[in-house]
XYZ file of C-alpha atoms in Angstrom:
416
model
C -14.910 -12.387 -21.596
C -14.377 -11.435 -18.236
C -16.570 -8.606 -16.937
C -17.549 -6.512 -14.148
C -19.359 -7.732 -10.881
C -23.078 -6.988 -10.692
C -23.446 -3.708 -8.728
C -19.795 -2.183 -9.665
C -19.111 -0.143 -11.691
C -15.659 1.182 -13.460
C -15.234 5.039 -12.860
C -13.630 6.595 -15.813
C -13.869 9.361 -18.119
C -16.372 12.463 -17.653
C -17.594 10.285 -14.786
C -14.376 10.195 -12.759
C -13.788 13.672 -13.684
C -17.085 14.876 -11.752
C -16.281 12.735 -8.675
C -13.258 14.616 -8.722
C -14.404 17.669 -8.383
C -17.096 16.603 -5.403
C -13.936 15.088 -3.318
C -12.098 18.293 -3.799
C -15.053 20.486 -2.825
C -15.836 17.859 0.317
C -12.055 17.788 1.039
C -11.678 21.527 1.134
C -14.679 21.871 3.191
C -13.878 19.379 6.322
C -10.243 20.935 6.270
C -12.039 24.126 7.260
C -14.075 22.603 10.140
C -10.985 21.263 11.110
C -11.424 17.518 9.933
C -8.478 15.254 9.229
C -8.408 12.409 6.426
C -8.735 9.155 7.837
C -9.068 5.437 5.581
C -9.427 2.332 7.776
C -8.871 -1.256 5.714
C -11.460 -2.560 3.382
C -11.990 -5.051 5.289
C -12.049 -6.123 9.050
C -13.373 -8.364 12.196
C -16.838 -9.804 11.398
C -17.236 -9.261 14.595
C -16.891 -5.194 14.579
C -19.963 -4.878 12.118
C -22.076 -7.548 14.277
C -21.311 -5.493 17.738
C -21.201 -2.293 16.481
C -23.840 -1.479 13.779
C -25.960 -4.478 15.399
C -26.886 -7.818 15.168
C -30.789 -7.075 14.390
C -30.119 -4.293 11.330
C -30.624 -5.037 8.096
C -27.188 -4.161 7.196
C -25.756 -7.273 8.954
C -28.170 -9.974 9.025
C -29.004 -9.207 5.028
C -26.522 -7.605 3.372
C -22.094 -7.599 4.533
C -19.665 -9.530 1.763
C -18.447 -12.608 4.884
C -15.631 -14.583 4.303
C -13.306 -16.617 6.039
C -9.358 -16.245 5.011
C -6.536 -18.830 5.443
C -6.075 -18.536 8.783
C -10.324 -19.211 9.488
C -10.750 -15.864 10.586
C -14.623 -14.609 9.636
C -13.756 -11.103 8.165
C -16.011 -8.634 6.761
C -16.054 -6.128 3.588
C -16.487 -2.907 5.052
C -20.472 -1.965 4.934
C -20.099 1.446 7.005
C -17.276 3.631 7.971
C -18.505 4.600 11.513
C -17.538 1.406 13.207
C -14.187 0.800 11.639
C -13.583 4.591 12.161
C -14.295 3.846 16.267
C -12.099 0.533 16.343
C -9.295 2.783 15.053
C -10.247 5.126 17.693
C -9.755 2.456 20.417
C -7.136 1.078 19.222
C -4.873 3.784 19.016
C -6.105 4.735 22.408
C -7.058 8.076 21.411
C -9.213 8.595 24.251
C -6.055 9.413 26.473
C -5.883 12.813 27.775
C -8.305 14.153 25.517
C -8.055 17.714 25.579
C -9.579 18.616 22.151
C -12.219 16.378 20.382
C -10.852 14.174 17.809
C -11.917 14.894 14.537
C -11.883 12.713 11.146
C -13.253 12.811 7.678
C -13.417 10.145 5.372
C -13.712 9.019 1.721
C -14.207 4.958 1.266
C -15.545 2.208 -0.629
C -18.454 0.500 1.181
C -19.619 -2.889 0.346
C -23.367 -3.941 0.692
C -25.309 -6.600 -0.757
C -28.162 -5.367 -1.754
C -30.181 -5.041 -5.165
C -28.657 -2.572 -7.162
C -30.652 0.466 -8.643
C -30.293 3.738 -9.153
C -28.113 5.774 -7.069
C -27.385 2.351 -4.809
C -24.752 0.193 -5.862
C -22.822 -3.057 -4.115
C -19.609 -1.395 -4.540
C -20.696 2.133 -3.186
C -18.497 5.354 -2.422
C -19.062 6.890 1.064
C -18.001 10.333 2.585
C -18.404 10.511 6.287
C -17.516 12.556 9.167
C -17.008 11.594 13.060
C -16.282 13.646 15.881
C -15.013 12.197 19.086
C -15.052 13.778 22.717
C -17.818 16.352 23.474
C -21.477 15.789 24.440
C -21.818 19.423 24.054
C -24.905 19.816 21.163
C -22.559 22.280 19.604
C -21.035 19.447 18.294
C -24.392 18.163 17.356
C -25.081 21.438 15.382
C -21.309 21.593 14.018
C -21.483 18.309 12.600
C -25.284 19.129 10.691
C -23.862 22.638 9.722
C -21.078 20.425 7.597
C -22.878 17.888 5.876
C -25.847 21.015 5.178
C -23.313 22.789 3.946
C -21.426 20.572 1.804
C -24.989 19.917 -0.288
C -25.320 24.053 -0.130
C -21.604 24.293 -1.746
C -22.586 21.725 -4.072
C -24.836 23.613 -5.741
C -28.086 21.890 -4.067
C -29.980 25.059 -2.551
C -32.974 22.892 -1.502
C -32.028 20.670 0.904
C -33.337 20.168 4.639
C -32.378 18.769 7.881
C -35.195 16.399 9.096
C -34.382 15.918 12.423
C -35.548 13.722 15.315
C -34.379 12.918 18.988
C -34.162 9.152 20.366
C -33.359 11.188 23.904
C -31.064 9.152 26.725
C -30.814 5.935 27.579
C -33.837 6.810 30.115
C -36.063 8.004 27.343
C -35.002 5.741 24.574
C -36.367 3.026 27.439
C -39.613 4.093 27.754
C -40.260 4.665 24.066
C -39.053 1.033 23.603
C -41.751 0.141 26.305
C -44.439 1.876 24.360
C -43.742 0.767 20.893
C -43.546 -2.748 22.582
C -47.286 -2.451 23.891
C -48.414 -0.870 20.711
C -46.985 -3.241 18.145
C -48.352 -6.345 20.580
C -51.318 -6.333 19.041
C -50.426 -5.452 15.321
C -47.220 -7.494 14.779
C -48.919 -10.099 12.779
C -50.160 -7.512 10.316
C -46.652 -6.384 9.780
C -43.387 -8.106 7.891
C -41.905 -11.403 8.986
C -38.937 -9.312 9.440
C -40.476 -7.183 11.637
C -42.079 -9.879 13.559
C -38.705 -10.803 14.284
C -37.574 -7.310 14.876
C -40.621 -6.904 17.821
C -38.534 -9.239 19.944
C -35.172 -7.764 19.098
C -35.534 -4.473 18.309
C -38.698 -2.981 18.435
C -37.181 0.848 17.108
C -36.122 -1.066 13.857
C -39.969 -1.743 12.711
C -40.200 1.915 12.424
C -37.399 1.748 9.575
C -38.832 -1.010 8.052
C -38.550 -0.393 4.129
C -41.545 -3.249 3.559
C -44.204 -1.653 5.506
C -42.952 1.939 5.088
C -46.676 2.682 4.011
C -48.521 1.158 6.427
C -50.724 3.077 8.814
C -49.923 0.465 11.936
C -46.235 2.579 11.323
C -47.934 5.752 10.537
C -49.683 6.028 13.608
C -46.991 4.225 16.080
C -45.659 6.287 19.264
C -43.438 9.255 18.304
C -39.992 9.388 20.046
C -40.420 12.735 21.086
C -43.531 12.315 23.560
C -41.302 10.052 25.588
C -38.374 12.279 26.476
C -37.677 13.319 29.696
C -37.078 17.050 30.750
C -33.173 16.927 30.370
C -33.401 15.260 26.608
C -35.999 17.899 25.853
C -34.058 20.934 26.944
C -31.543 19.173 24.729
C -33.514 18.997 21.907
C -34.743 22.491 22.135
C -31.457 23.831 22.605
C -29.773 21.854 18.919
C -33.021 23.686 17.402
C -32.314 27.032 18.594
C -28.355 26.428 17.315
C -29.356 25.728 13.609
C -31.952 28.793 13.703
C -29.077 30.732 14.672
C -26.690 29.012 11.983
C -29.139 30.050 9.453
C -29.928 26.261 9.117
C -33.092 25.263 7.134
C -34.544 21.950 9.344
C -38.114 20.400 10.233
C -38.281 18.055 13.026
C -39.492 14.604 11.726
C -40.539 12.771 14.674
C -40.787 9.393 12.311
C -36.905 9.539 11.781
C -35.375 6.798 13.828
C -32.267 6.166 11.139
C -31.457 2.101 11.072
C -28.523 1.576 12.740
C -28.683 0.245 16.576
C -25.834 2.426 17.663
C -27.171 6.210 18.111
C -29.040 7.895 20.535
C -29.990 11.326 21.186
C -30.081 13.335 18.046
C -30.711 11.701 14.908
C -31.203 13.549 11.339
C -30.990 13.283 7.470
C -30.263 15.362 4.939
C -33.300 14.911 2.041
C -33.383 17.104 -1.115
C -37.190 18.986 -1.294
C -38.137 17.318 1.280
C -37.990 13.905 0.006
C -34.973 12.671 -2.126
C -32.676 10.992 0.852
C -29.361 12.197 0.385
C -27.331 10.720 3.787
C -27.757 10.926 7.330
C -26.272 10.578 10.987
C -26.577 11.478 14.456
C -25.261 11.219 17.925
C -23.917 7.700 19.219
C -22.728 8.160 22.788
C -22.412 4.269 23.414
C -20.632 2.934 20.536
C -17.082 3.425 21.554
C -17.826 1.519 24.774
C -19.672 -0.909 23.346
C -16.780 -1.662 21.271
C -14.433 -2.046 24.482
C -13.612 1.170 24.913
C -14.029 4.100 27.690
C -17.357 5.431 27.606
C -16.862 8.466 24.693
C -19.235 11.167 23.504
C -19.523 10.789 19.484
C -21.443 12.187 16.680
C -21.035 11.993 13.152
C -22.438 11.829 9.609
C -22.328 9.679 6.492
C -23.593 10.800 2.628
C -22.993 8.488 -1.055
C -21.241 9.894 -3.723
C -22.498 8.456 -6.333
C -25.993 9.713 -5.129
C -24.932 12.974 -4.411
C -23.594 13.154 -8.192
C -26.750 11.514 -9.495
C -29.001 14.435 -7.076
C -26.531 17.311 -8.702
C -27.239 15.996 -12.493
C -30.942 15.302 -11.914
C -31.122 19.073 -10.520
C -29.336 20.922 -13.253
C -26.228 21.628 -11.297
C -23.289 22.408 -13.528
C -20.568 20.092 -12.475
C -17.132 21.947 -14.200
C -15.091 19.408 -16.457
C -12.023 20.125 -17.775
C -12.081 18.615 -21.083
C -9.022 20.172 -22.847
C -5.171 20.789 -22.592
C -3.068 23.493 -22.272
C -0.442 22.542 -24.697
C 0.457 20.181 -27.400
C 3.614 19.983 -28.996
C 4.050 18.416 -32.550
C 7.343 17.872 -33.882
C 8.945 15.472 -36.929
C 12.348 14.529 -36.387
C 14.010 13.094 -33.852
C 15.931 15.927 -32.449
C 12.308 17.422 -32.344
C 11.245 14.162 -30.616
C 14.108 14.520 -27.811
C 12.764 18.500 -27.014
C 9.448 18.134 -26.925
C 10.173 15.252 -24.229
C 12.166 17.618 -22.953
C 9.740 20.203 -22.946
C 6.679 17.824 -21.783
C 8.018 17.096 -18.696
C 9.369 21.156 -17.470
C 5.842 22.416 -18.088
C 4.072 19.668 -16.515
C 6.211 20.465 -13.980
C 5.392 23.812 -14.031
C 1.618 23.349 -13.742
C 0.540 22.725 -17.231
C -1.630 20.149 -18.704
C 0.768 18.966 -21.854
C 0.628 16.468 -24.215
C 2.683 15.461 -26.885
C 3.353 12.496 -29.292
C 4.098 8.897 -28.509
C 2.925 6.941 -31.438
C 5.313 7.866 -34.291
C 2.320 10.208 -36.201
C 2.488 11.944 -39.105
C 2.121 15.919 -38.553
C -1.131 15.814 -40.153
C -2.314 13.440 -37.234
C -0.584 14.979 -34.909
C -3.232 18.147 -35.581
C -6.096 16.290 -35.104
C -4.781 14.914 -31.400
C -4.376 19.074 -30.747
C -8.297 19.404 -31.745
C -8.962 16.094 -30.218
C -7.697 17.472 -26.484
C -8.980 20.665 -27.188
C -5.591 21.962 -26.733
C -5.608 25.836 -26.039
C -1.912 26.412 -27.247
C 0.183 24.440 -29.491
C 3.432 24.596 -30.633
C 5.086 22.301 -33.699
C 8.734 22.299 -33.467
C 11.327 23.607 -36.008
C 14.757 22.535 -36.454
C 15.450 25.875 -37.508
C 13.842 27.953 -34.974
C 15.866 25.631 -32.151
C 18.619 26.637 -33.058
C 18.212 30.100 -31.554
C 16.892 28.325 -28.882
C 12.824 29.706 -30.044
C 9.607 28.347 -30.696
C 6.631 29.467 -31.718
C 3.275 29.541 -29.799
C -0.306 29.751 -31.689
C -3.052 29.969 -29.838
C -5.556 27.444 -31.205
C -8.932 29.727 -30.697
C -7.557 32.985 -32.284
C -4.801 31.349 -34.579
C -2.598 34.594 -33.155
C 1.075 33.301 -32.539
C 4.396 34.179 -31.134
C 8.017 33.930 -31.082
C 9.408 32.803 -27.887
C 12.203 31.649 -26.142
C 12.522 27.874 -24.906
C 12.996 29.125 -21.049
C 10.069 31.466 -21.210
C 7.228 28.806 -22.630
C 5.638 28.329 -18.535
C 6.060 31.991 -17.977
C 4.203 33.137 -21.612
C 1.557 30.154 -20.679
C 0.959 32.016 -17.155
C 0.649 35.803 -18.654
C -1.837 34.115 -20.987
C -4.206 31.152 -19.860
């Protein structure tokens, strides 16, 4: 028997019923702030990932699907959205006479391999939201007030914005500097792949998932005693934004986020103050380092799956619709060609409606109604079609009615 890949998982049932409702909440929301849908192709240039998350990150050196195809082209599954979201940016030279910033919201599969485990899958779900075109930190606060939000409208009330500054390309030297003299000493004490990391990318120890406990990290230079006076005024100012956006944040000057690309503000969203839920943060160079004109940018990226698996583990009710609005049971033929007939006008109309397809005897036919948890039914009657009537029973109080074929959808309306 053929089955499933390790890490992937088949979304059916209750389960696709409660991603559902999330997109539709997450949709609704980034509509209002003015985000349009975006999807880029599952898969693209090796060579986007490499540039833009970064050679040195995890993410590419441990864990991208790479293939080549027919034509000996190294492609990549898509690991991120960010990157593929900028190509698309470049490519349709959307940087031209940019009046407005360019807005986008998205709703992908990701593919990562990594060990799977709770909450973190190889086949993974991502929402994500870029903005391109202002450096303004009102974009920086615009873009934290949606993803806060969306956890808020959720129905988690606890969450927090840690947040942390990597400052400009000034400041985010002279950090690397002093984690560079610091480490020196240490790096033997720390991971082989942060040994290698101390030559690349010295900022990436400090996300190192190995030595997350150690105290050499612990006690390594914080970000935010190496800004200069224009990133701190920066800084100060995104604070004094959320306070006035009612925004609950703590600044977390360990946060570094793994990804080579951002600069300036940084953040995550973590449930009580520890459960990760997704993060982001401004990344001023990426569009240029991807060959196009040097763009402002800041955006955001949470999982679904462990946004779902945060709301269940909380006791957030997640609504499910688990019944019908209508079943129709009929016998004969002639009753067969209405309720086909029927079906398909109130589905039309709006209405969740099932009826018949496998040749059932009445008495079957009942239990499907109490199987969907059908709030009306309605068993057809030669007799009654006739005059063109049929009656409706409501399945909860067993009351029923006399109606006319053309007025089912409007009795249905006046009633669920």
């Amino acid at each position: 028997m053929i089955t499933k890949q390790k890490g992937t998982n088949d979304i059916y049932g209750e389960a696709a019923k409660k991603r559902a409702y999330v997109n539709e909440i997450l949709a609704t929301l980034c509509e209002k702030y003015n985000y349009g849908y975006i999807e880029t192709p599952v898969f693209e240039a090796s060579e986007l990932f490499h540039r833009g998350v970064g050679e040195t990150t995890d993410m590419v050196q441990k864990e991208t699907y790479d293939f080549k195809d027919r034509g000996d082209r190294d492609l990549t599954l898509r690991p991120e959205g960010t990157a593929p979201v900028v190509r698309w940016f470049i490519e349709n030279k959307l940087y031209g006479n940019m009046t407005d910033p360019v807005k986008v919201f998205y709703n992908m599969k990701m593919y990562r391999y990594e060990r799977p485990q709770s909450g973190r899958m190889r086949e993974l779900t991502q929402w994500g939201f870029e903005c391109f075109g202002s450096d303004e930190v009102i974009s920086d606060a615009e873009v934290i007030s949606l993803a806060y939000n969306a956890y808020r409208l959720l129905g988690l009330d606890d969450v927090v914005v840690e947040l942390n500054t990597l400052g400009d390309t000034e400041s985010r030297s002279n950090y690397r500097e002093a984690l560079v003299e610091y480490f020196k000493p240490h790096i033997k004490d720390l991971c082989e792949d942060c040994q290698e990391r101390f030559e690349k990318n010295p900022l990436r120890i400090l996300d190192c998932k190995v030595d997350a406990g150690n105290d050499i990290l612990k006690h390594a230079p914080k970000t935010i005693d190496y800004l200069n006076e224009e990133s701190k005024a920066r800084f100060e100012k995104l604070k004094d934004l959320l306070e006035l956006m009612d925004i609950n944040y703590v600044v977390n000057t360990n946060l570094v986020r793994g990804l080579d690309y951002y600069n300036h503000t940084v953040f995550e969203i973590s449930l009580n103050g520890s459960y990760a839920l997704g993060g982001g943060g401004r990344y001023n160079g990426l569009v240029e380092t991807l060959d196009g004109p040097s763009t402002p940018a800041v955006g955001f990226a949470m999982g679904l799956d462990r946004t779902i698996m945060a709301m269940e583990e909380n006791g957030v009710n997640i609504p499910i619709n688990d019944s019908i609005d209508l079943y129709i049971l009929y016998v004969s033929d002639t009753e067969q060609e209405t309720a086909a007939y029927l079906t398909q006008d109130l589905r039309l109309n709006g209405f969740i409606v099932e009826t018949d397809s496998m040749k059932k005897s009445l008495k079957a036919q009942f239990k499907s109604v109490d199987r969907f948890n059908s709030k009306y039914l309605i068993v057809l009657n030669e007799e009654e079609l006739k005059t063109n009537k049929v009656t409706i029973k409501d399945n909860k109080t067993k009351e029923e009615e006399q109606v006319s074929l053309n007025d089912i959808a409007d009795y249905l309306d006046m009633h669920m």
